[in-house]
Amino acid sequence: MADIVIIGAGPAGMSAAVYARRAGMSTVVYEANMFGGQIVNTPEVENYPAIKKISGFDFAMGLYEQASELGAEFRMEPVVAIQGDAKSGFTVRSEFSSEPAKAVIIATGASNRHIGIEDEERLTGHGVSYCATCDGAFFKGKEVAVFGGGNTAVEDALYLAGLASKVYLIHRRNQFRAEQKLVNMAKANDKIEIVTPKIVTGLKGTDKLTAISVTDMADGREQMIDVDALFVAIGQIPAAEPFKTVVDQENGYIIAGEDCKTSAEGIFVAGDGRTKTVRQLTTAASDGAVAALAACDFVRSL
Ligand code: NAP
């Protein structure tokens, strides 16, 4: 039996693993897709205290090495359920294995929101992408579009401007949600054309994307833009569905305050999947520490 099972190996989950191992707890970390979670998609992190600049990938790998060297055990398996309770102990079930645990930390974060238009799934991997850092290099010298108005979208546009011949940055409002510094950089970049207030309403292409249709939010007029790629960056949706009967949720986010304690004793939540207002790398790491120390206290109290 593990003292603590952590579900999700993003910045919150891996920070929790570092704190749990340093407190001497046996720790198993489950991850469904990729170590690092969403931060891997961020080309450059420039707002993590004391680190001036680091790629999201390097940040994630550094955290993974730190947690592994401290003795956390990682399993690449999607978790499907948490069973049991605080008194009799929990069992975390994945598709392939199960692990008994004294305490559980859910750090499953969120996954990319899709636009929900026709052919989006069919053209994913054939011009439609949710990760500029993963797929941007395929479109060197080509014309591409980014859809979204948050930090991810603007960072993606800036990153792609270093590769593509032209980047259309499409957003549904004239004001961007992204940090002003990033918006100013995008506006000053000759390769980036800002297209607002518009939304992507259609995708054209048989084997691969060749154009997108864009509809104006003010007058409803539609225009076609020829592009080889569309990078969708319109936010995330929480990934806590398998736990909806186990812990109280609100709009898919697990309800917990700054103490990271859920409605179920012995189960904690850390990172973007928690009900909170600021979802940043720093707050994910902070949640990881808080949830791990709370879980350690809980395990010691048994
Ligand atoms: P976000 O901040 O939630 O922004 C999502 C954007 O997509 C918004 O501009 C939103 O428009 C738009 N949007 C949402 N649903 C849409 C829809 N159905 N159709 C069209 N547009 C839609 O998401 P994010 O940019 O991925 O960032 C997520 C979190 O990570 C944020 O807290 C962000 O600050 C943080 N982040 C930080 C860094 C960094 O610090 N380096 C990098 C990346 C992300 P509206 O603005 O109109 O709502």
PDB file of C-alpha atoms and ligand atoms in Angstrom, residues 42 44-47 113 147-153 155 171-173 175 177 179 199 233-236 279-280, ligand 1:
ATOM      1  CA  THR A  42       4.327  26.413 -23.442  1.00  0.00           C
ATOM      2  CA  GLU A  44       8.823  29.765 -22.867  1.00  0.00           C
ATOM      3  CA  VAL A  45       7.967  30.264 -19.224  1.00  0.00           C
ATOM      4  CA  GLU A  46       9.091  33.706 -18.068  1.00  0.00           C
ATOM      5  CA  ASN A  47       7.037  34.204 -14.922  1.00  0.00           C
ATOM      6  CA  ARG A 113     -11.099  22.766 -25.228  1.00  0.00           C
ATOM      7  CA  PHE A 147      -7.447  30.746 -32.429  1.00  0.00           C
ATOM      8  CA  GLY A 148      -7.806  32.165 -28.919  1.00  0.00           C
ATOM      9  CA  GLY A 149      -7.131  35.266 -26.847  1.00  0.00           C
ATOM     10  CA  GLY A 150      -5.411  34.023 -23.677  1.00  0.00           C
ATOM     11  CA  ASN A 151      -1.736  33.684 -22.785  1.00  0.00           C
ATOM     12  CA  THR A 152      -1.482  30.353 -24.579  1.00  0.00           C
ATOM     13  CA  ALA A 153      -2.821  31.712 -27.871  1.00  0.00           C
ATOM     14  CA  GLU A 155       2.472  32.870 -26.817  1.00  0.00           C
ATOM     15  CA  HIS A 171      -9.920  36.043 -31.223  1.00  0.00           C
ATOM     16  CA  ARG A 172     -13.619  36.517 -30.532  1.00  0.00           C
ATOM     17  CA  ARG A 173     -13.196  39.888 -28.799  1.00  0.00           C
ATOM     18  CA  GLN A 175      -9.573  42.868 -26.118  1.00  0.00           C
ATOM     19  CA  ARG A 177      -7.274  38.112 -22.087  1.00  0.00           C
ATOM     20  CA  GLU A 179      -0.939  39.634 -20.459  1.00  0.00           C
ATOM     21  CA  ILE A 199     -14.407  33.091 -34.538  1.00  0.00           C
ATOM     22  CA  ALA A 233      -5.866  27.637 -27.946  1.00  0.00           C
ATOM     23  CA  ILE A 234      -9.278  28.481 -26.511  1.00  0.00           C
ATOM     24  CA  GLY A 235      -8.728  27.326 -22.959  1.00  0.00           C
ATOM     25  CA  GLN A 236      -9.203  24.112 -21.098  1.00  0.00           C
ATOM     26  CA  ARG A 279      -4.455  29.090 -12.700  1.00  0.00           C
ATOM     27  CA  GLN A 280      -0.722  29.558 -13.192  1.00  0.00           C
TER      28      GLN A 280
HETATM   29  P1  NAP B   1      -7.622  31.111 -21.066  1.00  0.00           P
HETATM   30  O1  NAP B   1      -6.809  32.108 -20.326  1.00  0.00           O
HETATM   31  O2  NAP B   1      -8.813  30.516 -20.402  1.00  0.00           O
HETATM   32  O3  NAP B   1      -8.048  31.797 -22.435  1.00  0.00           O
HETATM   33  C1  NAP B   1      -8.885  31.139 -23.318  1.00  0.00           C
HETATM   34  C2  NAP B   1      -9.164  32.071 -24.471  1.00  0.00           C
HETATM   35  O4  NAP B   1      -9.979  31.363 -25.393  1.00  0.00           O
HETATM   36  C3  NAP B   1      -9.896  33.331 -24.054  1.00  0.00           C
HETATM   37  O5  NAP B   1      -9.361  34.421 -24.739  1.00  0.00           O
HETATM   38  C4  NAP B   1     -11.326  33.043 -24.454  1.00  0.00           C
HETATM   39  O6  NAP B   1     -12.013  34.176 -24.930  1.00  0.00           O
HETATM   40  C5  NAP B   1     -11.164  32.098 -25.625  1.00  0.00           C
HETATM   41  N1  NAP B   1     -12.267  31.144 -25.698  1.00  0.00           N
HETATM   42  C6  NAP B   1     -12.769  30.346 -24.732  1.00  0.00           C
HETATM   43  N2  NAP B   1     -13.746  29.568 -25.197  1.00  0.00           N
HETATM   44  C7  NAP B   1     -13.896  29.901 -26.484  1.00  0.00           C
HETATM   45  C8  NAP B   1     -14.753  29.453 -27.514  1.00  0.00           C
HETATM   46  N3  NAP B   1     -15.661  28.485 -27.288  1.00  0.00           N
HETATM   47  N4  NAP B   1     -14.624  30.002 -28.738  1.00  0.00           N
HETATM   48  C9  NAP B   1     -13.704  30.970 -28.977  1.00  0.00           C
HETATM   49  N5  NAP B   1     -12.862  31.438 -28.047  1.00  0.00           N
HETATM   50  C10 NAP B   1     -12.960  30.905 -26.814  1.00  0.00           C
HETATM   51  O7  NAP B   1      -6.737  29.846 -21.552  1.00  0.00           O
HETATM   52  P2  NAP B   1      -5.183  29.732 -21.831  1.00  0.00           P
HETATM   53  O8  NAP B   1      -4.694  30.837 -22.661  1.00  0.00           O
HETATM   54  O9  NAP B   1      -4.942  28.359 -22.308  1.00  0.00           O
HETATM   55  O10 NAP B   1      -4.541  29.870 -20.375  1.00  0.00           O
HETATM   56  C11 NAP B   1      -4.987  29.003 -19.306  1.00  0.00           C
HETATM   57  C12 NAP B   1      -4.322  29.451 -18.010  1.00  0.00           C
HETATM   58  O11 NAP B   1      -2.933  29.183 -18.086  1.00  0.00           O
HETATM   59  C13 NAP B   1      -4.468  30.957 -17.788  1.00  0.00           C
HETATM   60  O12 NAP B   1      -4.593  31.193 -16.419  1.00  0.00           O
HETATM   61  C14 NAP B   1      -3.184  31.500 -18.315  1.00  0.00           C
HETATM   62  O13 NAP B   1      -2.808  32.734 -17.734  1.00  0.00           O
HETATM   63  C15 NAP B   1      -2.230  30.393 -17.926  1.00  0.00           C
HETATM   64  N6  NAP B   1      -1.049  30.400 -18.820  1.00  0.00           N
HETATM   65  C16 NAP B   1       0.037  30.988 -18.347  1.00  0.00           C
HETATM   66  C17 NAP B   1       1.169  31.011 -19.132  1.00  0.00           C
HETATM   67  C18 NAP B   1       2.370  31.677 -18.572  1.00  0.00           C
HETATM   68  O14 NAP B   1       2.230  32.205 -17.464  1.00  0.00           O
HETATM   69  N7  NAP B   1       3.491  31.688 -19.241  1.00  0.00           N
HETATM   70  C19 NAP B   1       1.178  30.462 -20.412  1.00  0.00           C
HETATM   71  C20 NAP B   1       0.028  29.877 -20.879  1.00  0.00           C
HETATM   72  C21 NAP B   1      -1.105  29.853 -20.064  1.00  0.00           C
HETATM   73  P3  NAP B   1     -12.478  35.356 -23.933  1.00  0.00           P
HETATM   74  O15 NAP B   1     -11.229  36.087 -23.574  1.00  0.00           O
HETATM   75  O16 NAP B   1     -13.417  36.130 -24.768  1.00  0.00           O
HETATM   76  O17 NAP B   1     -13.126  34.664 -22.778  1.00  0.00           O
END
